[in-house]
XYZ file of C-alpha atoms in Angstrom:
433
model
C -21.563 -13.665 11.948
C -21.528 -16.911 13.845
C -23.476 -17.640 17.017
C -23.012 -20.270 19.748
C -25.585 -20.307 22.520
C -26.524 -16.722 21.526
C -22.873 -15.675 21.822
C -21.181 -13.694 19.079
C -18.153 -15.698 17.858
C -15.388 -13.784 16.097
C -12.907 -15.204 13.643
C -9.461 -14.035 12.521
C -9.326 -12.324 9.120
C -6.360 -13.687 7.096
C -5.757 -13.460 3.370
C -9.213 -12.081 2.756
C -11.023 -14.865 4.565
C -12.439 -15.397 8.055
C -10.604 -18.228 9.716
C -11.693 -20.029 12.889
C -9.343 -20.457 15.757
C -8.704 -23.607 17.878
C -9.335 -21.790 21.146
C -11.279 -18.758 22.288
C -11.464 -16.328 25.248
C -14.559 -14.706 26.651
C -15.395 -11.115 26.156
C -17.753 -9.355 28.481
C -20.572 -6.785 28.056
C -19.426 -4.153 30.533
C -22.939 -2.911 31.145
C -24.121 -6.323 32.440
C -20.903 -8.166 33.377
C -22.059 -11.115 31.224
C -20.097 -12.936 28.535
C -21.541 -12.005 25.230
C -18.725 -12.637 22.732
C -15.974 -15.187 22.125
C -12.698 -13.890 20.713
C -9.952 -16.054 19.090
C -7.080 -16.795 21.465
C -4.536 -16.614 18.681
C -0.862 -17.451 18.935
C 2.222 -18.105 16.818
C 0.435 -20.272 14.285
C -2.233 -17.688 13.474
C 0.301 -14.852 13.396
C 2.524 -16.826 11.063
C -0.331 -17.400 8.648
C -1.243 -13.663 8.755
C 2.359 -12.535 8.155
C 2.652 -14.999 5.256
C -0.538 -13.533 3.673
C 0.708 -9.968 4.209
C 4.078 -10.802 2.649
C 2.445 -12.379 -0.388
C 0.179 -9.318 -0.888
C 2.950 -6.785 -0.497
C 4.477 -6.773 -4.052
C 1.134 -6.049 -5.720
C -0.135 -3.601 -3.124
C 3.152 -1.631 -2.940
C 3.316 -1.352 -6.716
C -0.148 0.323 -6.900
C -0.057 4.066 -7.325
C -1.016 6.269 -4.322
C -4.194 7.200 -6.192
C -5.274 3.597 -6.524
C -4.669 2.950 -2.886
C -6.434 6.158 -1.996
C -9.569 5.167 -3.888
C -9.879 1.857 -2.055
C -9.373 3.561 1.301
C -12.075 6.098 0.509
C -14.427 3.340 -0.434
C -13.865 1.599 2.925
C -14.498 4.940 4.677
C -17.744 5.250 2.760
C -18.854 1.733 3.785
C -18.123 2.319 7.447
C -19.919 5.675 7.336
C -22.949 3.953 5.720
C -23.127 1.545 8.706
C -22.176 4.198 11.259
C -25.116 3.510 13.607
C -24.436 -0.241 13.611
C -20.744 0.381 14.356
C -21.646 2.902 17.127
C -24.046 0.540 18.804
C -21.446 -2.297 18.682
C -18.666 -0.032 20.024
C -20.815 1.109 22.938
C -21.827 -2.466 23.893
C -18.363 -3.791 23.509
C -16.307 -1.062 25.184
C -18.756 0.509 27.568
C -18.678 4.097 26.369
C -21.873 5.959 25.741
C -23.620 5.471 22.393
C -23.563 9.196 21.873
C -19.742 9.268 22.199
C -19.266 6.371 19.846
C -21.782 7.914 17.390
C -20.282 11.399 17.400
C -16.548 10.727 18.093
C -15.206 7.137 17.720
C -16.803 6.024 14.471
C -16.749 9.450 12.604
C -13.103 9.701 13.548
C -12.362 6.211 12.192
C -13.960 7.260 8.949
C -11.939 10.446 8.887
C -8.716 8.668 9.590
C -9.155 6.664 6.335
C -10.139 9.638 4.332
C -7.370 11.909 5.762
C -4.556 9.514 4.882
C -6.140 8.608 1.582
C -5.793 12.296 0.709
C -2.478 13.096 2.390
C -0.663 10.323 0.536
C -1.371 12.178 -2.742
C 0.431 15.357 -1.617
C 3.789 14.391 -0.108
C 6.948 15.716 -1.788
C 10.556 14.614 -1.623
C 13.830 16.491 -1.498
C 16.128 17.321 -4.387
C 19.521 19.154 -4.476
C 21.959 19.949 -7.223
C 25.805 19.998 -7.191
C 26.353 21.786 -10.503
C 30.134 21.869 -10.152
C 30.218 18.106 -10.027
C 27.441 17.582 -12.518
C 25.312 15.700 -9.939
C 21.672 15.784 -8.886
C 20.546 14.222 -5.646
C 16.980 13.336 -4.705
C 15.196 11.232 -2.095
C 12.740 8.519 -2.618
C 10.411 6.912 -0.012
C 9.398 3.306 -0.294
C 7.037 1.208 1.863
C 8.760 -0.865 4.519
C 6.913 -4.177 4.224
C 4.617 -5.883 6.689
C 3.572 -3.571 9.512
C 2.621 -4.992 12.943
C -0.085 -2.844 14.510
C -1.323 -3.249 18.116
C -4.201 -1.035 19.296
C -5.825 -0.558 22.762
C -9.244 -1.082 24.311
C -10.270 2.490 24.992
C -10.790 3.788 21.457
C -11.068 0.528 19.520
C -11.834 1.387 15.885
C -10.691 4.999 16.203
C -7.095 3.988 17.037
C -7.050 0.840 14.881
C -7.765 2.924 11.759
C -5.335 5.560 12.940
C -2.663 2.904 12.371
C -4.003 0.930 9.449
C -4.773 3.991 7.337
C -1.212 5.478 7.068
C 0.346 2.069 6.886
C -1.601 0.900 3.806
C -1.649 4.383 2.264
C 2.092 4.192 2.096
C 2.000 0.775 0.415
C 2.640 -1.526 3.363
C 0.546 -4.526 4.185
C -0.464 -5.074 7.827
C -1.131 -7.614 10.537
C -3.229 -5.902 13.222
C -4.077 -7.056 16.719
C -6.854 -5.160 18.479
C -7.358 -5.462 22.164
C -8.967 -8.787 23.120
C -11.424 -6.850 25.293
C -12.806 -4.751 22.469
C -12.498 -6.612 19.153
C -15.998 -6.473 17.625
C -15.740 -3.356 15.462
C -12.396 -4.472 14.015
C -14.099 -7.709 13.010
C -17.023 -5.737 11.525
C -14.619 -3.642 9.494
C -13.008 -6.775 8.097
C -16.412 -7.745 6.643
C -16.294 -4.591 4.478
C -12.760 -4.963 3.099
C -13.611 -7.077 0.026
C -16.504 -4.798 -0.927
C -14.165 -1.866 -0.695
C -11.827 -3.535 -3.200
C -9.055 -4.254 -0.757
C -6.852 -7.052 -2.225
C -6.571 -10.137 -0.100
C -3.763 -10.089 2.389
C -3.309 -6.345 2.575
C -5.196 -6.081 5.859
C -5.018 -9.042 8.181
C -6.530 -8.985 11.697
C -5.514 -11.514 14.370
C -7.428 -11.418 17.672
C -6.030 -12.458 20.969
C -4.098 -11.510 24.065
C -0.910 -9.433 24.177
C 0.971 -12.269 25.865
C 0.365 -14.717 23.015
C -0.751 -12.928 19.775
C 0.931 -9.686 20.547
C 4.230 -11.230 21.515
C 4.196 -13.474 18.401
C 3.674 -10.382 16.269
C 6.443 -8.388 17.953
C 8.941 -11.250 17.788
C 8.250 -12.228 14.158
C 11.396 -11.682 12.098
C 9.413 -10.761 8.926
C 7.726 -7.804 10.584
C 10.185 -4.813 10.348
C 8.105 -2.236 12.197
C 5.666 -2.173 15.092
C 3.179 0.597 15.912
C 1.793 0.196 19.447
C -0.630 2.138 21.602
C -0.934 1.007 25.175
C 0.783 0.863 28.550
C 4.354 1.896 29.272
C 5.077 -1.489 30.820
C 4.019 -3.349 27.718
C 5.992 -0.948 25.590
C 9.176 -1.817 27.599
C 8.689 -5.514 26.751
C 8.050 -4.713 23.109
C 11.308 -2.756 22.976
C 13.205 -5.694 24.548
C 11.728 -8.223 22.179
C 12.201 -6.102 19.132
C 15.814 -5.175 19.837
C 17.373 -8.300 18.298
C 15.608 -7.546 15.017
C 16.283 -3.770 15.023
C 12.638 -3.071 14.276
C 11.274 0.426 13.801
C 9.025 1.340 16.781
C 6.281 3.866 17.255
C 5.043 3.772 20.864
C 2.096 5.890 22.030
C 1.851 5.270 25.753
C 0.157 6.316 28.934
C -0.399 9.801 30.220
C -1.200 11.719 33.409
C -2.615 14.830 31.707
C -2.860 17.980 33.882
C -5.708 20.389 33.382
C -4.481 23.775 34.655
C -7.162 26.342 35.403
C -6.057 29.851 36.158
C -8.158 32.412 38.001
C -8.908 34.351 34.816
C -10.283 31.333 32.928
C -13.635 31.383 31.270
C -15.446 28.940 33.569
C -18.459 28.643 31.409
C -16.202 26.972 28.771
C -13.700 25.454 31.131
C -15.919 23.524 33.519
C -18.031 21.512 31.080
C -14.962 20.710 28.929
C -12.829 19.665 31.895
C -15.649 17.495 33.158
C -15.792 15.644 29.806
C -12.031 15.273 29.675
C -11.861 13.992 33.298
C -14.672 11.513 33.214
C -14.582 10.316 29.586
C -13.185 6.813 30.434
C -14.880 3.944 32.157
C -11.130 2.025 39.629
C -11.955 1.629 42.964
C -8.513 0.765 44.392
C -7.233 4.287 43.657
C -10.010 5.848 45.683
C -9.275 3.606 48.666
C -5.582 4.419 48.416
C -6.325 8.143 48.339
C -8.467 7.806 51.508
C -5.746 5.858 53.259
C -3.308 8.686 52.370
C -5.548 11.264 53.925
C -7.311 12.645 50.847
C -10.935 13.730 50.891
C -13.464 12.157 48.560
C -15.745 15.037 47.615
C -18.300 13.019 45.758
C -18.720 9.693 44.029
C -17.191 6.352 45.073
C -17.682 5.601 48.790
C -19.742 8.722 49.295
C -22.754 8.494 47.098
C -24.942 5.526 46.281
C -25.166 3.982 42.866
C -28.618 2.701 41.963
C -28.648 0.379 38.949
C -31.445 -1.556 37.235
C -31.553 -5.265 37.980
C -30.023 -6.177 34.561
C -26.987 -4.020 35.214
C -26.186 -5.001 38.788
C -23.105 -6.969 37.620
C -21.990 -4.275 35.192
C -18.784 -2.302 35.466
C -20.311 0.988 36.691
C -18.692 3.620 38.905
C -19.796 6.946 39.983
C -17.792 9.969 38.780
C -15.467 10.645 41.715
C -13.648 13.872 42.770
C -10.734 13.700 45.136
C -9.327 16.757 46.935
C -6.586 17.439 49.527
C -4.387 14.885 47.809
C -0.641 15.067 47.843
C 1.471 15.366 44.735
C 3.306 12.156 45.494
C 0.072 10.180 45.813
C -0.493 7.334 43.254
C -3.670 9.185 42.294
C -1.575 12.154 41.126
C 1.214 10.111 39.603
C -0.391 7.219 37.832
C -2.835 6.942 34.942
C -6.371 6.107 36.146
C -8.624 4.629 33.501
C -11.784 5.469 35.305
C -14.116 8.413 36.101
C -11.862 9.748 38.819
C -10.234 13.169 38.943
C -8.073 14.990 41.532
C -8.564 18.655 42.144
C -5.711 20.572 43.851
C -5.111 24.264 44.300
C -2.028 26.244 43.337
C -0.760 29.783 43.914
C 1.640 30.728 41.138
C 2.413 29.987 37.523
C 5.902 28.771 38.462
C 4.455 26.410 41.037
C 1.829 24.836 38.776
C 4.265 24.222 35.946
C 6.693 22.496 38.262
C 3.917 20.309 39.678
C 2.396 19.516 36.353
C 5.882 18.370 35.139
C 6.444 16.354 38.247
C 5.158 13.073 36.788
C 6.911 10.508 34.630
C 4.389 11.011 31.752
C 4.165 13.809 29.202
C 1.329 12.982 26.742
C -1.021 15.957 26.890
C -2.077 18.910 29.043
C -4.742 21.557 29.033
C -4.390 25.220 30.097
C -7.302 27.570 30.777
C -6.615 31.268 30.913
C -7.736 34.453 29.173
C -4.186 35.834 29.337
C -2.612 35.153 25.943
C 0.956 35.684 27.087
C 0.448 33.285 29.964
C -1.102 30.629 27.648
C 2.031 30.744 25.428
C 4.498 30.764 28.360
C 2.928 27.792 30.135
C 2.396 25.785 26.935
C 6.087 26.063 26.091
C 7.205 25.063 29.540
C 4.960 22.011 30.014
C 6.710 18.749 29.269
C 3.881 17.436 27.120
C 3.708 16.432 23.519
C 0.408 18.173 23.049
C -1.016 21.200 24.941
C -4.599 22.347 24.424
C -5.337 25.863 25.567
C -8.945 26.890 26.307
C -10.131 23.698 24.516
C -9.705 19.954 24.580
C -9.476 17.151 21.989
C -9.245 19.523 19.032
C -6.926 17.807 16.528
C -5.404 18.731 13.239
C -4.191 15.387 11.847
C -1.507 17.195 9.791
C 0.351 17.931 13.038
C 2.251 15.490 15.323
C 0.622 13.542 18.086
C 2.708 11.731 20.687
C 4.171 12.062 24.128
C 7.364 12.995 25.958
C 9.117 11.080 28.753
C 7.348 7.833 29.554
C 4.451 8.631 27.296
C 6.092 7.296 24.195
C 8.561 7.245 21.329
C 7.829 8.871 17.997
C 4.910 10.865 16.685
C 1.899 10.153 14.607
C 0.276 12.457 12.035
C 0.419 13.209 8.296
C 4.179 13.811 8.003
C 5.304 11.702 10.938
C 3.275 8.639 10.017
C 4.390 8.924 6.430
C 8.039 8.904 7.537
C 7.508 6.047 9.945
C 5.721 3.816 7.443
C 8.334 4.380 4.722
C 12.100 4.075 4.284
C 13.970 6.973 2.739
C 16.826 6.554 0.282
C 19.048 9.142 -1.311
C 19.753 8.717 -5.107
C 22.571 10.542 -6.823
C 22.640 10.923 -10.589
C 25.853 12.171 -12.344
C 25.244 13.670 -15.741
């Protein structure tokens, strides 16, 4: 840990060592609005060094057995879990989420990501067929691809970074990861544990910086054959364009405008608290102003209620939970992803109507349906154009099953089988006897 004028100064992690950068960008404490951290402003030079380290480490790492890789990953999970409170405090300060959420969701899930893929890599099977009349046996083999480029977002920093790193290295790949420049601290803290976990140098490299410099250098590098990205649809379009000349494999988990459909027979004692959590979990004033200009009604929150903050938090990025009603379906508040504590509440009359309206956005990441009618739950879930539908619950995940969106919410899926297939190349081998 380095300090300059009481600021935390991060360094890139390349080939098992922390490496300073020639330039830095400021990172802000969202609760105070003050600069508290300096993050490397990496570019082509730093990415090149990281890719070279990952390439050098690939032959040894890919030749290790799944069990050997699994043991190292489990050790890393143990180390993060041991420091869970320190990680949770850092995630809360850096990202702005509550300490409770970081302590009970973000960091435990990061630990579980590592343990899950450390286990699942031991249980995959391949295909085999026989053509007895020709005296041939066919079977498939899956091999790691090489150096994986991983780009993770600001909203779930360590949670989503490990969701990418874990399957990539479990399959025998080495990685160059770029966390969001706005929330880089827990990724840097994780790097401090890699050697103690027994991770060979160069297997996991982390380069900090902006998408425009570090991210683009990563995407355009000819020695990175696959990119896993979580972030905005607009950025994904640029990644697709820049990757096309190299025919890279892409996994893109993008934005969403997730409807929560509450029927009149829903159990409100379960529905209301869960829907509140799902609606206000993230940390946008322009949308509220636009909604007002369009004739919507602000029921509570921004522009209606006052927000009293302690003196030390006056410059912080705080906003009251805001509920908007009487809003039209074509409003930007109904069509665009709002990363803030803002939710729109609109009424509907029929099942047919609500499905059509829920599907009337360009996104299709997730949805929730609340009803005590089992038949209705199944009907609506099938008809919603969403990659994931929760019914009478929210954020319950089985990592064995696919996660990913339809339409503008992404390409590909992540999960035990899907991630295994993405981070490996399959070949068919025929033996004549």
